[in-house]
Amino acid sequence: DDQHGTAIISGAALLNGLEIAGKSIADARVVINGAGAAAVSIARLFLKLGLNCENLVLCDSKGVVSTRREDLNPVKEQLATDREDVDTLADALQGADVFLGVSAPGILTPEMVRTMAHDPLVLALANPTPEILPDEAAAAGAKIVGTGRSDFPNQINNVVAFPGIFRGALDVRAAAITENMKIAAAYAIASLVSDAELKPEYILPHAFDPRIKDTVAAAVAEAARKDGVARI
């Protein structure tokens, strides 16, 4: 739930957020602050969605997860950047299109947001206090701001991804949850916001949108069949 569910809903937010900003996922520069289970799953899914690995920077409590560091565990080593011009979160954010935080409250400052690319996407998912409050991020130039909270626009919460994923897997008695099933879920969630509805304050369906379960379940079931893990 916290790991892959968060990755799926974050992927949906990334897809729709970049569309509003008129940016391509293949060209987007993304900074993820936090390097735990959720952050790693998010990073891996973003890469599966088409993000260029050279445009991804992961940060932990010690700074940028870089190949120059000698304290990385094997998982962090797989996602480490070889850029030599970044050591801190502030360094990494200069010119970045996307900030995604699964870390600590207040760690993203308005000054950092101002150094990002034009019309950046800020997804501050720390709860209950996000890495930056939406009004601060918007005042600093963020085009789209999302948090994990229901009292702000653009709630990015793993509850949106369930129970559709499990419903789809159970419907076909899937033997596993594959990467393609997670990708299908992200696209299915993103698709529930029509082009006419899509705007900076509305990039994802609301958590209790009754369409979510069946739409996600159908997409996940179809992906399971294509991947050969469906048993009915």
PDB file of C-alpha atoms in Angstrom:
ATOM      1  CA  ASP A   1       0.000   0.000   0.000  1.00  0.00           C
ATOM      2  CA  ASP A   2       2.483   2.653   1.139  1.00  0.00           C
ATOM      3  CA  GLN A   3       5.094   1.502  -1.349  1.00  0.00           C
ATOM      4  CA  HIS A   4       3.434   0.537  -4.626  1.00  0.00           C
ATOM      5  CA  GLY A   5       0.106   2.254  -3.996  1.00  0.00           C
ATOM      6  CA  THR A   6       1.896   5.557  -3.487  1.00  0.00           C
ATOM      7  CA  ALA A   7       3.927   4.971  -6.632  1.00  0.00           C
ATOM      8  CA  ILE A   8       0.816   4.319  -8.722  1.00  0.00           C
ATOM      9  CA  ILE A   9      -1.084   7.418  -7.603  1.00  0.00           C
ATOM     10  CA  SER A  10       2.084   9.514  -7.926  1.00  0.00           C
ATOM     11  CA  GLY A  11       2.507   8.187 -11.456  1.00  0.00           C
ATOM     12  CA  ALA A  12      -1.025   9.242 -12.337  1.00  0.00           C
ATOM     13  CA  ALA A  13      -0.361  12.702 -10.894  1.00  0.00           C
ATOM     14  CA  LEU A  14       2.867  12.975 -12.872  1.00  0.00           C
ATOM     15  CA  LEU A  15       1.162  12.064 -16.145  1.00  0.00           C
ATOM     16  CA  ASN A  16      -1.645  14.582 -15.777  1.00  0.00           C
ATOM     17  CA  GLY A  17       0.488  17.276 -14.179  1.00  0.00           C
ATOM     18  CA  LEU A  18       3.022  17.238 -16.985  1.00  0.00           C
ATOM     19  CA  GLU A  19       0.215  17.326 -19.529  1.00  0.00           C
ATOM     20  CA  ILE A  20      -1.127  20.532 -18.005  1.00  0.00           C
ATOM     21  CA  ALA A  21       2.343  22.046 -17.961  1.00  0.00           C
ATOM     22  CA  GLY A  22       2.860  21.057 -21.589  1.00  0.00           C
ATOM     23  CA  LYS A  23       5.896  18.952 -20.774  1.00  0.00           C
ATOM     24  CA  SER A  24       6.993  15.475 -21.834  1.00  0.00           C
ATOM     25  CA  ILE A  25       7.871  12.790 -19.316  1.00  0.00           C
ATOM     26  CA  ALA A  26      10.798  11.782 -21.505  1.00  0.00           C
ATOM     27  CA  ASP A  27      12.318  15.254 -21.144  1.00  0.00           C
ATOM     28  CA  ALA A  28      11.185  16.122 -17.608  1.00  0.00           C
ATOM     29  CA  ARG A  29      13.762  16.577 -14.869  1.00  0.00           C
ATOM     30  CA  VAL A  30      12.512  15.007 -11.632  1.00  0.00           C
ATOM     31  CA  VAL A  31      13.818  15.311  -8.071  1.00  0.00           C
ATOM     32  CA  ILE A  32      12.538  12.901  -5.430  1.00  0.00           C
ATOM     33  CA  ASN A  33      13.275  13.807  -1.828  1.00  0.00           C
ATOM     34  CA  GLY A  34      13.250  10.733   0.353  1.00  0.00           C
ATOM     35  CA  ALA A  35      14.871   7.409  -0.414  1.00  0.00           C
ATOM     36  CA  GLY A  36      12.820   4.892   1.542  1.00  0.00           C
ATOM     37  CA  ALA A  37      10.539   2.153   0.261  1.00  0.00           C
ATOM     38  CA  ALA A  38       7.904   4.517  -1.161  1.00  0.00           C
ATOM     39  CA  ALA A  39      10.456   6.789  -2.852  1.00  0.00           C
ATOM     40  CA  VAL A  40      12.285   3.864  -4.435  1.00  0.00           C
ATOM     41  CA  SER A  41       9.040   2.396  -5.763  1.00  0.00           C
ATOM     42  CA  ILE A  42       7.995   5.811  -7.105  1.00  0.00           C
ATOM     43  CA  ALA A  43      11.345   6.286  -8.833  1.00  0.00           C
ATOM     44  CA  ARG A  44      11.201   2.857 -10.446  1.00  0.00           C
ATOM     45  CA  LEU A  45       7.637   3.367 -11.685  1.00  0.00           C
ATOM     46  CA  PHE A  46       8.462   6.820 -13.075  1.00  0.00           C
ATOM     47  CA  LEU A  47      11.261   5.219 -15.089  1.00  0.00           C
ATOM     48  CA  LYS A  48       8.829   2.583 -16.369  1.00  0.00           C
ATOM     49  CA  LEU A  49       6.460   5.382 -17.396  1.00  0.00           C
ATOM     50  CA  GLY A  50       9.168   6.860 -19.616  1.00  0.00           C
ATOM     51  CA  LEU A  51      11.275   9.120 -17.421  1.00  0.00           C
ATOM     52  CA  ASN A  52      14.892   9.289 -18.591  1.00  0.00           C
ATOM     53  CA  CYS A  53      17.153   7.865 -15.874  1.00  0.00           C
ATOM     54  CA  GLU A  54      19.622  10.696 -16.498  1.00  0.00           C
ATOM     55  CA  ASN A  55      16.909  13.182 -15.541  1.00  0.00           C
ATOM     56  CA  LEU A  56      16.165  11.609 -12.148  1.00  0.00           C
ATOM     57  CA  VAL A  57      17.825  12.705  -8.916  1.00  0.00           C
ATOM     58  CA  LEU A  58      17.049  11.030  -5.609  1.00  0.00           C
ATOM     59  CA  CYS A  59      17.890  12.749  -2.304  1.00  0.00           C
ATOM     60  CA  ASP A  60      18.063  11.357   1.213  1.00  0.00           C
ATOM     61  CA  SER A  61      18.852  12.911   4.599  1.00  0.00           C
ATOM     62  CA  LYS A  62      22.524  13.236   3.605  1.00  0.00           C
ATOM     63  CA  GLY A  63      21.918  14.917   0.262  1.00  0.00           C
ATOM     64  CA  VAL A  64      21.908  13.711  -3.318  1.00  0.00           C
ATOM     65  CA  VAL A  65      22.096   9.950  -3.789  1.00  0.00           C
ATOM     66  CA  SER A  66      25.216  10.067  -5.933  1.00  0.00           C
ATOM     67  CA  THR A  67      27.645   7.513  -7.324  1.00  0.00           C
ATOM     68  CA  ARG A  68      30.356   9.550  -5.580  1.00  0.00           C
ATOM     69  CA  ARG A  69      29.049   8.516  -2.163  1.00  0.00           C
ATOM     70  CA  GLU A  70      30.411   5.429  -0.406  1.00  0.00           C
ATOM     71  CA  ASP A  71      27.582   4.968   2.094  1.00  0.00           C
ATOM     72  CA  LEU A  72      24.851   3.764  -0.257  1.00  0.00           C
ATOM     73  CA  ASN A  73      23.016   0.482   0.137  1.00  0.00           C
ATOM     74  CA  PRO A  74      22.514  -1.697  -2.969  1.00  0.00           C
ATOM     75  CA  VAL A  75      19.057  -0.262  -3.704  1.00  0.00           C
ATOM     76  CA  LYS A  76      20.269   3.328  -3.595  1.00  0.00           C
ATOM     77  CA  GLU A  77      23.261   2.393  -5.735  1.00  0.00           C
ATOM     78  CA  GLN A  78      20.875   1.332  -8.502  1.00  0.00           C
ATOM     79  CA  LEU A  79      19.235   4.766  -8.524  1.00  0.00           C
ATOM     80  CA  ALA A  80      22.293   6.919  -7.860  1.00  0.00           C
ATOM     81  CA  THR A  81      23.044   9.770 -10.228  1.00  0.00           C
ATOM     82  CA  ASP A  82      26.488  10.244 -11.744  1.00  0.00           C
ATOM     83  CA  ARG A  83      26.041  14.014 -12.023  1.00  0.00           C
ATOM     84  CA  GLU A  84      28.933  15.860 -10.450  1.00  0.00           C
ATOM     85  CA  ASP A  85      27.203  19.243 -10.194  1.00  0.00           C
ATOM     86  CA  VAL A  86      24.699  18.308  -7.460  1.00  0.00           C
ATOM     87  CA  ASP A  87      25.278  17.559  -3.799  1.00  0.00           C
ATOM     88  CA  THR A  88      22.220  18.958  -2.041  1.00  0.00           C
ATOM     89  CA  LEU A  89      18.469  19.121  -2.608  1.00  0.00           C
ATOM     90  CA  ALA A  90      18.846  22.803  -3.479  1.00  0.00           C
ATOM     91  CA  ASP A  91      21.441  21.930  -6.128  1.00  0.00           C
ATOM     92  CA  ALA A  92      19.262  19.235  -7.648  1.00  0.00           C
ATOM     93  CA  LEU A  93      16.178  21.458  -7.874  1.00  0.00           C
ATOM     94  CA  GLN A  94      17.781  24.097 -10.057  1.00  0.00           C
ATOM     95  CA  GLY A  95      16.029  23.789 -13.416  1.00  0.00           C
ATOM     96  CA  ALA A  96      13.964  20.770 -12.294  1.00  0.00           C
ATOM     97  CA  ASP A  97      10.449  20.310 -13.654  1.00  0.00           C
ATOM     98  CA  VAL A  98       9.138  18.139 -10.826  1.00  0.00           C
ATOM     99  CA  PHE A  99       9.663  17.899  -7.084  1.00  0.00           C
ATOM    100  CA  LEU A 100       8.189  14.901  -5.305  1.00  0.00           C
ATOM    101  CA  GLY A 101       8.617  14.602  -1.574  1.00  0.00           C
ATOM    102  CA  VAL A 102       8.072  11.568   0.603  1.00  0.00           C
ATOM    103  CA  SER A 103      10.237  12.913   3.359  1.00  0.00           C
ATOM    104  CA  ALA A 104       9.853  15.544   6.065  1.00  0.00           C
ATOM    105  CA  PRO A 105       7.744  18.646   6.722  1.00  0.00           C
ATOM    106  CA  GLY A 106       8.992  22.047   5.611  1.00  0.00           C
ATOM    107  CA  ILE A 107      12.076  20.763   3.842  1.00  0.00           C
ATOM    108  CA  LEU A 108      11.243  22.481   0.531  1.00  0.00           C
ATOM    109  CA  THR A 109      11.585  26.259   0.696  1.00  0.00           C
ATOM    110  CA  PRO A 110      10.005  28.880  -1.580  1.00  0.00           C
ATOM    111  CA  GLU A 111      13.511  29.890  -2.589  1.00  0.00           C
ATOM    112  CA  MET A 112      14.155  26.383  -3.907  1.00  0.00           C
ATOM    113  CA  VAL A 113      10.885  26.401  -5.875  1.00  0.00           C
ATOM    114  CA  ARG A 114      11.894  29.689  -7.501  1.00  0.00           C
ATOM    115  CA  THR A 115      15.005  28.024  -8.944  1.00  0.00           C
ATOM    116  CA  MET A 116      13.003  25.276 -10.651  1.00  0.00           C
ATOM    117  CA  ALA A 117      12.027  25.285 -14.313  1.00  0.00           C
ATOM    118  CA  HIS A 118       9.092  27.324 -15.585  1.00  0.00           C
ATOM    119  CA  ASP A 119       5.698  26.033 -14.382  1.00  0.00           C
ATOM    120  CA  PRO A 120       7.047  23.273 -12.120  1.00  0.00           C
ATOM    121  CA  LEU A 121       5.045  20.466 -10.547  1.00  0.00           C
ATOM    122  CA  VAL A 122       5.373  20.205  -6.751  1.00  0.00           C
ATOM    123  CA  LEU A 123       4.077  17.030  -5.105  1.00  0.00           C
ATOM    124  CA  ALA A 124       4.688  17.379  -1.374  1.00  0.00           C
ATOM    125  CA  LEU A 125       3.412  14.164   0.164  1.00  0.00           C
ATOM    126  CA  ALA A 126       4.711  14.248   3.744  1.00  0.00           C
ATOM    127  CA  ASN A 127       1.802  13.931   6.187  1.00  0.00           C
ATOM    128  CA  PRO A 128       0.312  15.610   8.072  1.00  0.00           C
ATOM    129  CA  THR A 129       2.584  18.559   7.251  1.00  0.00           C
ATOM    130  CA  PRO A 130       3.890  18.576   3.667  1.00  0.00           C
ATOM    131  CA  GLU A 131       7.377  19.525   2.547  1.00  0.00           C
ATOM    132  CA  ILE A 132       5.896  22.905   1.587  1.00  0.00           C
ATOM    133  CA  LEU A 133       2.398  24.277   2.000  1.00  0.00           C
ATOM    134  CA  PRO A 134       0.439  24.720  -1.240  1.00  0.00           C
ATOM    135  CA  ASP A 135       0.031  28.487  -0.955  1.00  0.00           C
ATOM    136  CA  GLU A 136       3.757  28.937  -0.425  1.00  0.00           C
ATOM    137  CA  ALA A 137       4.629  26.721  -3.379  1.00  0.00           C
ATOM    138  CA  ALA A 138       2.141  28.494  -5.648  1.00  0.00           C
ATOM    139  CA  ALA A 139       3.396  31.921  -4.602  1.00  0.00           C
ATOM    140  CA  ALA A 140       6.924  30.801  -5.471  1.00  0.00           C
ATOM    141  CA  GLY A 141       5.869  29.834  -9.003  1.00  0.00           C
ATOM    142  CA  ALA A 142       4.630  26.256  -8.853  1.00  0.00           C
ATOM    143  CA  LYS A 143       2.134  25.570 -11.648  1.00  0.00           C
ATOM    144  CA  ILE A 144       0.595  22.568  -9.902  1.00  0.00           C
ATOM    145  CA  VAL A 145       0.778  21.562  -6.248  1.00  0.00           C
ATOM    146  CA  GLY A 146      -0.357  18.286  -4.755  1.00  0.00           C
ATOM    147  CA  THR A 147      -0.209  16.932  -1.207  1.00  0.00           C
ATOM    148  CA  GLY A 148      -1.361  13.838   0.625  1.00  0.00           C
ATOM    149  CA  ARG A 149      -4.095  15.766   2.397  1.00  0.00           C
ATOM    150  CA  SER A 150      -7.790  15.892   1.620  1.00  0.00           C
ATOM    151  CA  ASP A 151      -8.187  19.529   2.708  1.00  0.00           C
ATOM    152  CA  PHE A 152      -6.050  20.795  -0.185  1.00  0.00           C
ATOM    153  CA  PRO A 153      -6.630  20.387  -3.930  1.00  0.00           C
ATOM    154  CA  ASN A 154      -4.937  17.453  -5.689  1.00  0.00           C
ATOM    155  CA  GLN A 155      -4.876  14.860  -2.930  1.00  0.00           C
ATOM    156  CA  ILE A 156      -2.247  12.294  -3.869  1.00  0.00           C
ATOM    157  CA  ASN A 157      -3.135   9.443  -1.581  1.00  0.00           C
ATOM    158  CA  ASN A 158      -2.646   5.727  -2.113  1.00  0.00           C
ATOM    159  CA  VAL A 159      -6.273   5.141  -1.099  1.00  0.00           C
ATOM    160  CA  VAL A 160      -7.193   6.236  -4.637  1.00  0.00           C
ATOM    161  CA  ALA A 161      -5.365   3.223  -6.064  1.00  0.00           C
ATOM    162  CA  PHE A 162      -7.282   0.736  -3.935  1.00  0.00           C
ATOM    163  CA  PRO A 163      -9.379  -1.376  -3.987  1.00  0.00           C
ATOM    164  CA  GLY A 164      -9.233  -1.270  -7.802  1.00  0.00           C
ATOM    165  CA  ILE A 165      -5.811  -2.910  -8.037  1.00  0.00           C
ATOM    166  CA  PHE A 166      -6.729  -5.820  -5.795  1.00  0.00           C
ATOM    167  CA  ARG A 167     -10.182  -6.105  -7.376  1.00  0.00           C
ATOM    168  CA  GLY A 168      -8.638  -6.444 -10.829  1.00  0.00           C
ATOM    169  CA  ALA A 169      -6.045  -8.943  -9.625  1.00  0.00           C
ATOM    170  CA  LEU A 170      -8.656 -11.040  -7.827  1.00  0.00           C
ATOM    171  CA  ASP A 171     -11.066 -10.945 -10.774  1.00  0.00           C
ATOM    172  CA  VAL A 172      -8.556 -12.864 -12.899  1.00  0.00           C
ATOM    173  CA  ARG A 173      -6.898 -14.696  -9.991  1.00  0.00           C
ATOM    174  CA  ALA A 174      -3.564 -13.126 -10.905  1.00  0.00           C
ATOM    175  CA  ALA A 175      -0.526 -15.030  -9.698  1.00  0.00           C
ATOM    176  CA  ALA A 176       1.439 -11.793  -9.210  1.00  0.00           C
ATOM    177  CA  ILE A 177       1.237  -8.015  -9.415  1.00  0.00           C
ATOM    178  CA  THR A 178       3.422  -7.078 -12.377  1.00  0.00           C
ATOM    179  CA  GLU A 179       4.957  -3.757 -13.325  1.00  0.00           C
ATOM    180  CA  ASN A 180       2.568  -3.507 -16.263  1.00  0.00           C
ATOM    181  CA  MET A 181      -0.397  -3.952 -13.939  1.00  0.00           C
ATOM    182  CA  LYS A 182       0.823  -1.003 -11.862  1.00  0.00           C
ATOM    183  CA  ILE A 183       1.411   1.086 -14.986  1.00  0.00           C
ATOM    184  CA  ALA A 184      -2.089   0.227 -16.217  1.00  0.00           C
ATOM    185  CA  ALA A 185      -3.530   1.347 -12.885  1.00  0.00           C
ATOM    186  CA  ALA A 186      -1.704   4.686 -13.077  1.00  0.00           C
ATOM    187  CA  TYR A 187      -2.976   5.379 -16.588  1.00  0.00           C
ATOM    188  CA  ALA A 188      -6.491   4.296 -15.628  1.00  0.00           C
ATOM    189  CA  ILE A 189      -6.591   6.704 -12.694  1.00  0.00           C
ATOM    190  CA  ALA A 190      -5.190   9.529 -14.821  1.00  0.00           C
ATOM    191  CA  SER A 191      -7.792   8.876 -17.522  1.00  0.00           C
ATOM    192  CA  LEU A 192     -10.666   9.593 -15.138  1.00  0.00           C
ATOM    193  CA  VAL A 193      -9.917  13.313 -15.396  1.00  0.00           C
ATOM    194  CA  SER A 194     -11.057  14.315 -18.877  1.00  0.00           C
ATOM    195  CA  ASP A 195      -9.239  16.866 -21.008  1.00  0.00           C
ATOM    196  CA  ALA A 196     -12.089  19.289 -20.358  1.00  0.00           C
ATOM    197  CA  GLU A 197     -11.803  18.829 -16.591  1.00  0.00           C
ATOM    198  CA  LEU A 198      -8.012  18.821 -16.335  1.00  0.00           C
ATOM    199  CA  LYS A 199      -6.679  21.947 -14.626  1.00  0.00           C
ATOM    200  CA  PRO A 200      -3.971  22.864 -12.080  1.00  0.00           C
ATOM    201  CA  GLU A 201      -6.389  22.396  -9.173  1.00  0.00           C
ATOM    202  CA  TYR A 202      -7.770  19.091 -10.463  1.00  0.00           C
ATOM    203  CA  ILE A 203      -5.249  16.562 -11.768  1.00  0.00           C
ATOM    204  CA  LEU A 204      -6.668  13.407 -10.145  1.00  0.00           C
ATOM    205  CA  PRO A 205     -10.121  11.985  -9.458  1.00  0.00           C
ATOM    206  CA  HIS A 206     -11.287  12.469  -5.891  1.00  0.00           C
ATOM    207  CA  ALA A 207     -10.716   9.575  -3.529  1.00  0.00           C
ATOM    208  CA  PHE A 208     -14.379   8.580  -3.394  1.00  0.00           C
ATOM    209  CA  ASP A 209     -15.080   8.888  -7.111  1.00  0.00           C
ATOM    210  CA  PRO A 210     -17.270   5.810  -7.724  1.00  0.00           C
ATOM    211  CA  ARG A 211     -15.688   5.201 -11.140  1.00  0.00           C
ATOM    212  CA  ILE A 212     -12.236   4.448  -9.774  1.00  0.00           C
ATOM    213  CA  LYS A 213     -12.698   0.870  -8.607  1.00  0.00           C
ATOM    214  CA  ASP A 214     -14.162  -0.557 -11.800  1.00  0.00           C
ATOM    215  CA  THR A 215     -11.946   1.480 -14.145  1.00  0.00           C
ATOM    216  CA  VAL A 216      -8.742   0.503 -12.368  1.00  0.00           C
ATOM    217  CA  ALA A 217      -9.871  -3.114 -11.910  1.00  0.00           C
ATOM    218  CA  ALA A 218     -10.574  -3.528 -15.627  1.00  0.00           C
ATOM    219  CA  ALA A 219      -7.209  -2.051 -16.618  1.00  0.00           C
ATOM    220  CA  VAL A 220      -5.307  -4.169 -14.094  1.00  0.00           C
ATOM    221  CA  ALA A 221      -7.102  -7.354 -15.145  1.00  0.00           C
ATOM    222  CA  GLU A 222      -6.332  -6.724 -18.818  1.00  0.00           C
ATOM    223  CA  ALA A 223      -2.660  -6.090 -18.039  1.00  0.00           C
ATOM    224  CA  ALA A 224      -2.541  -9.324 -16.028  1.00  0.00           C
ATOM    225  CA  ARG A 225      -3.891 -11.237 -19.025  1.00  0.00           C
ATOM    226  CA  LYS A 226      -1.314  -9.677 -21.345  1.00  0.00           C
ATOM    227  CA  ASP A 227       1.488 -10.510 -18.910  1.00  0.00           C
ATOM    228  CA  GLY A 228       0.336 -14.107 -18.604  1.00  0.00           C
ATOM    229  CA  VAL A 229      -0.266 -14.032 -14.857  1.00  0.00           C
ATOM    230  CA  ALA A 230      -4.077 -14.266 -15.068  1.00  0.00           C
ATOM    231  CA  ARG A 231      -5.439 -17.713 -14.207  1.00  0.00           C
ATOM    232  CA  ILE A 232      -9.002 -17.189 -15.433  1.00  0.00           C
TER     233      ILE A 232
END
